[in-house]
PDB file of C-alpha atoms in Angstrom:
ATOM      1  CA  ASN T   1      -3.542 -18.229  -7.195  1.00 52.00           C
ATOM      2  CA  ALA T   2      -2.193 -17.421  -3.813  1.00 72.00           C
ATOM      3  CA  GLY T   3      -2.265 -13.312  -2.932  1.00 92.00           C
ATOM      4  CA  VAL T   4       0.604 -11.895  -1.712  1.00 96.00           C
ATOM      5  CA  MET T   5       1.759 -13.679   1.230  1.00 96.00           C
ATOM      6  CA  GLN T   6       3.242 -12.336   4.685  1.00 97.00           C
ATOM      7  CA  ASN T   7       4.732 -14.305   7.864  1.00 97.00           C
ATOM      8  CA  PRO T   8       4.909 -13.309  10.372  1.00 97.00           C
ATOM      9  CA  ARG T   9       1.617 -11.167  10.840  1.00 96.00           C
ATOM     10  CA  HIS T  10       2.339 -10.053  14.212  1.00 97.00           C
ATOM     11  CA  LEU T  11       5.490  -9.902  16.139  1.00 98.00           C
ATOM     12  CA  VAL T  12       7.217  -8.735  19.723  1.00 98.00           C
ATOM     13  CA  ARG T  13      10.192  -7.960  19.644  1.00 98.00           C
ATOM     14  CA  ARG T  14      12.181  -6.352  22.658  1.00 98.00           C
ATOM     15  CA  ARG T  15      13.944  -3.476  21.662  1.00 98.00           C
ATOM     16  CA  GLY T  16      17.820  -4.426  20.846  1.00 98.00           C
ATOM     17  CA  GLN T  17      16.795  -7.722  18.802  1.00 98.00           C
ATOM     18  CA  GLU T  18      16.700  -8.444  15.907  1.00 98.00           C
ATOM     19  CA  ALA T  19      13.140  -8.449  13.815  1.00 98.00           C
ATOM     20  CA  ARG T  20      12.819 -11.026  10.115  1.00 98.00           C
ATOM     21  CA  LEU T  21       9.816  -9.662   8.217  1.00 98.00           C
ATOM     22  CA  ARG T  22       9.641 -12.257   5.226  1.00 98.00           C
ATOM     23  CA  CYS T  23       7.076 -11.614   2.105  1.00 98.00           C
ATOM     24  CA  SER T  24       6.144 -14.061  -0.597  1.00 97.00           C
ATOM     25  CA  PRO T  25       5.054 -12.961  -3.971  1.00 96.00           C
ATOM     26  CA  MET T  26       2.182 -13.990  -5.752  1.00 94.00           C
ATOM     27  CA  LYS T  27       2.924 -16.983  -8.968  1.00 91.00           C
ATOM     28  CA  GLY T  28       4.238 -15.113 -11.457  1.00 86.00           C
ATOM     29  CA  HIS T  29       5.438 -11.505  -9.667  1.00 90.00           C
ATOM     30  CA  SER T  30       9.196 -10.853  -9.572  1.00 90.00           C
ATOM     31  CA  HIS T  31       8.914  -7.159  -8.169  1.00 93.00           C
ATOM     32  CA  VAL T  32       8.567  -7.038  -4.545  1.00 96.00           C
ATOM     33  CA  TYR T  33       7.736  -3.574  -2.411  1.00 96.00           C
ATOM     34  CA  TRP T  34       8.245  -2.529   1.043  1.00 98.00           C
ATOM     35  CA  TYR T  35       6.050  -0.529   3.238  1.00 98.00           C
ATOM     36  CA  ARG T  36       5.628   1.198   5.954  1.00 97.00           C
ATOM     37  CA  GLN T  37       2.568   2.335   7.896  1.00 96.00           C
ATOM     38  CA  LEU T  38       2.721   4.553  11.398  1.00 91.00           C
ATOM     39  CA  PRO T  39      -0.397   4.077  12.954  1.00 84.00           C
ATOM     40  CA  GLU T  40      -2.861   6.602  11.414  1.00 80.00           C
ATOM     41  CA  GLU T  41      -0.871   7.000   8.760  1.00 84.00           C
ATOM     42  CA  GLY T  42      -0.581   6.480   4.612  1.00 87.00           C
ATOM     43  CA  LEU T  43       1.920   3.857   3.342  1.00 94.00           C
ATOM     44  CA  LYS T  44       5.658   4.929   3.074  1.00 96.00           C
ATOM     45  CA  PHE T  45       7.923   3.160  -0.183  1.00 96.00           C
ATOM     46  CA  MET T  46      10.664   1.429   1.305  1.00 97.00           C
ATOM     47  CA  VAL T  47      12.281  -0.072  -0.625  1.00 97.00           C
ATOM     48  CA  TYR T  48      12.148  -1.760  -3.861  1.00 95.00           C
ATOM     49  CA  LEU T  49      13.686  -5.376  -5.962  1.00 95.00           C
ATOM     50  CA  GLN T  50      13.849  -7.939  -8.325  1.00 93.00           C
ATOM     51  CA  LYS T  51      14.864 -10.819  -8.127  1.00 89.00           C
ATOM     52  CA  GLU T  52      18.364 -11.002  -6.635  1.00 90.00           C
ATOM     53  CA  ASN T  53      19.062  -6.624  -6.844  1.00 94.00           C
ATOM     54  CA  ILE T  54      17.924  -4.028  -5.477  1.00 96.00           C
ATOM     55  CA  ILE T  55      16.482  -1.451  -7.404  1.00 94.00           C
ATOM     56  CA  ASP T  56      15.994   2.050  -5.418  1.00 95.00           C
ATOM     57  CA  GLU T  57      16.059   1.692  -1.676  1.00 96.00           C
ATOM     58  CA  SER T  58      15.495   5.841  -1.358  1.00 95.00           C
ATOM     59  CA  GLY T  59      12.522   5.378   1.079  1.00 95.00           C
ATOM     60  CA  MET T  60      14.766   2.555   3.498  1.00 96.00           C
ATOM     61  CA  PRO T  61      16.440   3.984   6.360  1.00 95.00           C
ATOM     62  CA  LYS T  62      20.623   4.176   6.079  1.00 92.00           C
ATOM     63  CA  GLU T  63      21.158   2.502   9.350  1.00 96.00           C
ATOM     64  CA  ARG T  64      19.492  -1.053  11.031  1.00 98.00           C
ATOM     65  CA  PHE T  65      17.228  -1.418   7.762  1.00 98.00           C
ATOM     66  CA  SER T  66      18.119  -4.136   5.349  1.00 98.00           C
ATOM     67  CA  ALA T  67      16.398  -5.883   2.677  1.00 98.00           C
ATOM     68  CA  GLU T  68      16.649  -9.410   0.096  1.00 97.00           C
ATOM     69  CA  PHE T  69      14.899 -11.473  -2.550  1.00 96.00           C
ATOM     70  CA  PRO T  70      16.956 -14.098  -2.830  1.00 94.00           C
ATOM     71  CA  LYS T  71      17.487 -16.658  -6.317  1.00 91.00           C
ATOM     72  CA  GLU T  72      15.607 -18.849  -4.216  1.00 91.00           C
ATOM     73  CA  GLY T  73      12.782 -17.940  -1.614  1.00 93.00           C
ATOM     74  CA  PRO T  74      10.018 -15.176  -0.308  1.00 96.00           C
ATOM     75  CA  SER T  75      11.892 -11.563   0.432  1.00 97.00           C
ATOM     76  CA  ILE T  76      13.457 -10.313   3.268  1.00 98.00           C
ATOM     77  CA  LEU T  77      13.624  -7.076   5.530  1.00 98.00           C
ATOM     78  CA  ARG T  78      15.447  -8.023   8.021  1.00 98.00           C
ATOM     79  CA  ILE T  79      15.193  -4.373  10.365  1.00 98.00           C
ATOM     80  CA  GLN T  80      18.746  -4.775  13.077  1.00 98.00           C
ATOM     81  CA  GLN T  81      18.177  -3.617  16.538  1.00 98.00           C
ATOM     82  CA  VAL T  82      14.767  -2.554  16.724  1.00 98.00           C
ATOM     83  CA  VAL T  83      13.581   0.626  18.774  1.00 97.00           C
ATOM     84  CA  ARG T  84      10.283   1.424  20.170  1.00 96.00           C
ATOM     85  CA  GLY T  85      10.134   4.424  16.599  1.00 95.00           C
ATOM     86  CA  ASP T  86      10.469   0.856  14.899  1.00 96.00           C
ATOM     87  CA  SER T  87       6.555   0.077  16.151  1.00 96.00           C
ATOM     88  CA  ALA T  88       4.463   0.132  12.505  1.00 97.00           C
ATOM     89  CA  ALA T  89       3.130  -1.896   9.733  1.00 97.00           C
ATOM     90  CA  TYR T  90       4.835  -3.850   7.382  1.00 98.00           C
ATOM     91  CA  PHE T  91       3.273  -4.505   4.190  1.00 98.00           C
ATOM     92  CA  CYS T  92       5.185  -6.136   1.138  1.00 97.00           C
ATOM     93  CA  ALA T  93       3.403  -5.396  -2.352  1.00 96.00           C
ATOM     94  CA  SER T  94       4.332  -7.210  -6.043  1.00 94.00           C
ATOM     95  CA  SER T  95       3.571  -6.341  -9.853  1.00 91.00           C
ATOM     96  CA  PRO T  96       4.188  -8.179 -12.811  1.00 86.00           C
ATOM     97  CA  GLY T  97       6.274  -5.134 -13.211  1.00 74.00           C
ATOM     98  CA  THR T  98       6.371  -5.642 -17.681  1.00 56.00           C
ATOM     99  CA  GLY T  99       3.938  -4.395 -19.669  1.00 52.00           C
ATOM    100  CA  ASP T 100       1.228  -1.209 -19.252  1.00 54.00           C
ATOM    101  CA  ARG T 101      -0.016  -3.100 -16.822  1.00 62.00           C
ATOM    102  CA  LYS T 102       1.803  -2.406 -13.317  1.00 79.00           C
ATOM    103  CA  GLU T 103      -0.633  -3.368 -11.128  1.00 88.00           C
ATOM    104  CA  ALA T 104       0.189  -4.010  -7.411  1.00 91.00           C
ATOM    105  CA  PHE T 105      -1.010  -5.900  -4.917  1.00 93.00           C
ATOM    106  CA  PHE T 106      -0.781  -5.620  -1.149  1.00 95.00           C
ATOM    107  CA  GLY T 107      -0.203  -8.997   1.792  1.00 95.00           C
ATOM    108  CA  GLN T 108      -1.623  -7.956   4.321  1.00 95.00           C
ATOM    109  CA  GLY T 109       0.971  -7.249   6.598  1.00 96.00           C
ATOM    110  CA  THR T 110       3.204  -7.817   9.487  1.00 97.00           C
ATOM    111  CA  ARG T 111       2.395  -5.101  12.435  1.00 97.00           C
ATOM    112  CA  LEU T 112       5.572  -5.350  14.068  1.00 98.00           C
ATOM    113  CA  THR T 113       5.634  -4.134  18.210  1.00 97.00           C
ATOM    114  CA  VAL T 114       8.347  -3.164  19.994  1.00 97.00           C
ATOM    115  CA  VAL T 115       8.262  -3.643  23.902  1.00 97.00           C
TER     116      VAL T 115
ATOM    117  CA  GLY U   1       8.652  13.910  -6.413  1.00 82.00           C
ATOM    118  CA  ILE U   2       5.066  14.008  -7.310  1.00 84.00           C
ATOM    119  CA  GLN U   3       2.461  14.576  -5.106  1.00 91.00           C
ATOM    120  CA  VAL U   4      -0.717  12.932  -3.662  1.00 94.00           C
ATOM    121  CA  GLU U   5      -4.086  14.416  -2.039  1.00 96.00           C
ATOM    122  CA  GLN U   6      -7.157  13.106  -1.087  1.00 97.00           C
ATOM    123  CA  SER U   7     -10.196  14.771   0.034  1.00 97.00           C
ATOM    124  CA  PRO U   8     -12.352  15.219   2.072  1.00 98.00           C
ATOM    125  CA  PRO U   9      -9.989  13.406   4.845  1.00 96.00           C
ATOM    126  CA  ASP U  10     -13.271  12.252   7.035  1.00 97.00           C
ATOM    127  CA  LEU U  11     -16.906  11.389   6.276  1.00 97.00           C
ATOM    128  CA  ILE U  12     -19.123  10.066   7.627  1.00 97.00           C
ATOM    129  CA  LEU U  13     -22.241   8.448   6.247  1.00 96.00           C
ATOM    130  CA  GLN U  14     -26.071   6.641   7.642  1.00 97.00           C
ATOM    131  CA  GLU U  15     -25.810   3.640   5.865  1.00 97.00           C
ATOM    132  CA  GLY U  16     -27.730   3.859   2.100  1.00 97.00           C
ATOM    133  CA  ALA U  17     -25.821   7.391   1.209  1.00 98.00           C
ATOM    134  CA  ASN U  18     -23.987   7.828  -1.593  1.00 97.00           C
ATOM    135  CA  SER U  19     -20.640   9.151  -1.530  1.00 97.00           C
ATOM    136  CA  THR U  20     -18.120  10.505  -3.748  1.00 98.00           C
ATOM    137  CA  LEU U  21     -14.342  10.579  -2.810  1.00 98.00           C
ATOM    138  CA  ARG U  22     -11.771  12.391  -4.753  1.00 98.00           C
ATOM    139  CA  CYS U  23      -8.354  12.299  -5.642  1.00 97.00           C
ATOM    140  CA  ASN U  24      -5.628  15.035  -6.986  1.00 96.00           C
ATOM    141  CA  PHE U  25      -1.858  14.665  -7.834  1.00 91.00           C
ATOM    142  CA  SER U  26       0.195  17.217  -9.215  1.00 89.00           C
ATOM    143  CA  ASP U  27       2.166  15.560 -12.101  1.00 84.00           C
ATOM    144  CA  SER U  28       1.350  13.366 -15.230  1.00 77.00           C
ATOM    145  CA  VAL U  29       0.681  10.259 -14.330  1.00 76.00           C
ATOM    146  CA  ASN U  30       0.765   6.457 -15.894  1.00 78.00           C
ATOM    147  CA  ASN U  31      -1.397   4.526 -13.798  1.00 86.00           C
ATOM    148  CA  LEU U  32      -3.308   5.305 -10.191  1.00 92.00           C
ATOM    149  CA  GLN U  33      -4.565   2.475  -8.445  1.00 94.00           C
ATOM    150  CA  TRP U  34      -7.334   2.549  -5.285  1.00 97.00           C
ATOM    151  CA  PHE U  35      -7.755   0.796  -2.508  1.00 97.00           C
ATOM    152  CA  HIS U  36      -9.690   0.448   0.602  1.00 97.00           C
ATOM    153  CA  GLN U  37      -7.766  -0.771   4.455  1.00 95.00           C
ATOM    154  CA  ASN U  38     -10.291  -2.200   6.255  1.00 91.00           C
ATOM    155  CA  PRO U  39     -11.344  -2.102  10.230  1.00 88.00           C
ATOM    156  CA  TRP U  40      -8.686  -5.085  10.239  1.00 88.00           C
ATOM    157  CA  GLY U  41      -6.294  -3.497   7.778  1.00 90.00           C
ATOM    158  CA  GLN U  42      -6.073  -5.435   4.755  1.00 91.00           C
ATOM    159  CA  LEU U  43      -5.450  -3.414   1.600  1.00 94.00           C
ATOM    160  CA  ILE U  44      -7.913  -4.074  -0.852  1.00 95.00           C
ATOM    161  CA  ASN U  45      -7.441  -3.201  -4.524  1.00 95.00           C
ATOM    162  CA  LEU U  46     -10.342  -1.492  -5.584  1.00 97.00           C
ATOM    163  CA  PHE U  47      -9.323   0.242  -9.226  1.00 96.00           C
ATOM    164  CA  TYR U  48      -6.544   0.246 -11.156  1.00 93.00           C
ATOM    165  CA  ILE U  49      -7.569   3.351 -13.387  1.00 93.00           C
ATOM    166  CA  PRO U  50      -4.663   5.180 -15.549  1.00 90.00           C
ATOM    167  CA  SER U  51      -7.798   7.113 -16.947  1.00 92.00           C
ATOM    168  CA  GLY U  52     -11.497   6.731 -17.864  1.00 95.00           C
ATOM    169  CA  THR U  53     -14.074   4.781 -15.672  1.00 97.00           C
ATOM    170  CA  LYS U  54     -14.736   1.885 -14.645  1.00 97.00           C
ATOM    171  CA  GLN U  55     -17.539   0.422 -12.023  1.00 97.00           C
ATOM    172  CA  ASN U  56     -17.469  -2.971  -9.775  1.00 96.00           C
ATOM    173  CA  GLY U  57     -20.802  -3.244  -8.400  1.00 97.00           C
ATOM    174  CA  ARG U  58     -21.546  -0.317  -5.934  1.00 98.00           C
ATOM    175  CA  LEU U  59     -18.180   1.318  -7.092  1.00 98.00           C
ATOM    176  CA  SER U  60     -16.978   2.800  -9.669  1.00 98.00           C
ATOM    177  CA  ALA U  61     -13.789   5.478 -10.906  1.00 98.00           C
ATOM    178  CA  THR U  62     -12.922   7.904 -12.970  1.00 97.00           C
ATOM    179  CA  THR U  63      -9.626   9.191 -13.577  1.00 96.00           C
ATOM    180  CA  VAL U  64      -9.122  12.098 -16.094  1.00 94.00           C
ATOM    181  CA  ALA U  65      -5.127  11.900 -16.046  1.00 91.00           C
ATOM    182  CA  THR U  66      -4.807  15.609 -18.200  1.00 91.00           C
ATOM    183  CA  GLU U  67      -6.618  17.302 -14.997  1.00 93.00           C
ATOM    184  CA  ARG U  68      -4.481  15.197 -12.458  1.00 93.00           C
ATOM    185  CA  TYR U  69      -7.346  13.748 -10.169  1.00 95.00           C
ATOM    186  CA  SER U  70      -9.097  10.565 -10.013  1.00 97.00           C
ATOM    187  CA  LEU U  71     -12.563  10.425  -7.841  1.00 98.00           C
ATOM    188  CA  LEU U  72     -14.336   7.316  -6.563  1.00 98.00           C
ATOM    189  CA  TYR U  73     -17.690   6.833  -6.727  1.00 98.00           C
ATOM    190  CA  ILE U  74     -19.208   4.528  -3.309  1.00 98.00           C
ATOM    191  CA  SER U  75     -23.307   4.328  -3.739  1.00 97.00           C
ATOM    192  CA  SER U  76     -25.797   3.443  -1.494  1.00 97.00           C
ATOM    193  CA  SER U  77     -23.239   3.163   1.292  1.00 97.00           C
ATOM    194  CA  GLN U  78     -22.913  -0.305   3.836  1.00 97.00           C
ATOM    195  CA  THR U  79     -21.359  -0.235   7.092  1.00 96.00           C
ATOM    196  CA  THR U  80     -18.869  -3.344   5.367  1.00 95.00           C
ATOM    197  CA  ASP U  81     -17.427  -0.757   3.317  1.00 96.00           C
ATOM    198  CA  SER U  82     -16.218   1.459   6.700  1.00 96.00           C
ATOM    199  CA  GLY U  83     -12.574   2.250   6.251  1.00 96.00           C
ATOM    200  CA  VAL U  84      -9.738   4.610   5.058  1.00 96.00           C
ATOM    201  CA  TYR U  85     -10.349   3.906   0.928  1.00 97.00           C
ATOM    202  CA  PHE U  86      -6.453   5.503  -0.471  1.00 97.00           C
ATOM    203  CA  CYS U  87      -5.438   6.257  -3.810  1.00 96.00           C
ATOM    204  CA  ALA U  88      -2.312   5.516  -5.311  1.00 94.00           C
ATOM    205  CA  SER U  89       0.560   6.828  -8.172  1.00 92.00           C
ATOM    206  CA  PRO U  90       3.544   5.826  -9.040  1.00 89.00           C
ATOM    207  CA  ASN U  91       6.720   8.430  -8.845  1.00 88.00           C
ATOM    208  CA  GLN U  92       8.123   9.181 -11.879  1.00 85.00           C
ATOM    209  CA  ALA U  93      11.095   6.800 -11.446  1.00 85.00           C
ATOM    210  CA  GLY U  94       8.341   4.075 -11.784  1.00 85.00           C
ATOM    211  CA  THR U  95       9.901   2.544  -8.862  1.00 88.00           C
ATOM    212  CA  ALA U  96       7.364   3.126  -6.562  1.00 90.00           C
ATOM    213  CA  LEU U  97       4.125   3.540  -5.709  1.00 91.00           C
ATOM    214  CA  ILE U  98       2.891   7.312  -3.404  1.00 93.00           C
ATOM    215  CA  PHE U  99      -0.101   7.290  -1.868  1.00 94.00           C
ATOM    216  CA  GLY U 100      -2.132   9.840  -0.434  1.00 95.00           C
ATOM    217  CA  LYS U 101      -3.581  10.629   3.481  1.00 94.00           C
ATOM    218  CA  GLY U 102      -6.696   9.251   3.000  1.00 96.00           C
ATOM    219  CA  THR U 103     -10.388   9.372   3.036  1.00 97.00           C
ATOM    220  CA  THR U 104     -11.669   7.562   6.133  1.00 96.00           C
ATOM    221  CA  LEU U 105     -15.571   6.122   5.906  1.00 97.00           C
ATOM    222  CA  SER U 106     -17.786   5.472   8.674  1.00 97.00           C
ATOM    223  CA  VAL U 107     -20.574   4.459   7.221  1.00 97.00           C
ATOM    224  CA  SER U 108     -23.624   3.983  10.986  1.00 95.00           C
ATOM    225  CA  SER U 109     -26.927   2.075  10.417  1.00 92.00           C
TER     226      SER U 109
END
């Protein structure tokens, strides 16, 4: 049973370009979460999705950031017109989201560097 | 919203020593997770522990939900235990994990 898969592991973008981060949840998990970690800091929640639905996007910046989790394929976090302040590690987590066991498992992260 | 506080922020140990990391949360929770972020940045699940005590090898955790704290015990520490230890608890809506700022552990040989 493969874990949460994120790609790419490292991404370098010039200011103004677009960044697309992908996340495939664990098999059997229908709930996906995106978090951002700035250097020397903890993880900050961005968005929570289920298949084809955004459930909670309260942690996501209102502009330039969007997320989706289509019926088929991975979840995508998209950052348009990147700026240097977007440089961070972006982690995806998944959970079964049912019953009392909602343990979240994290991918290895995508480290975005904006130059 | 819920606040999660961890202590101490930093911990330096000699190999073989024991340690206790603490996590306080501001509101009643129905689950709590402990993670280890290794020096390569990978987040590893340690415990999913809403209440009670669990043990896994040299690590154990106890959550006292009524008193709003959890403890992570590391015994006979090894250099590979180095990294940042996070605790996290869901927000009231259950839609996100709220992370503490972590405890950075350095174990030297």
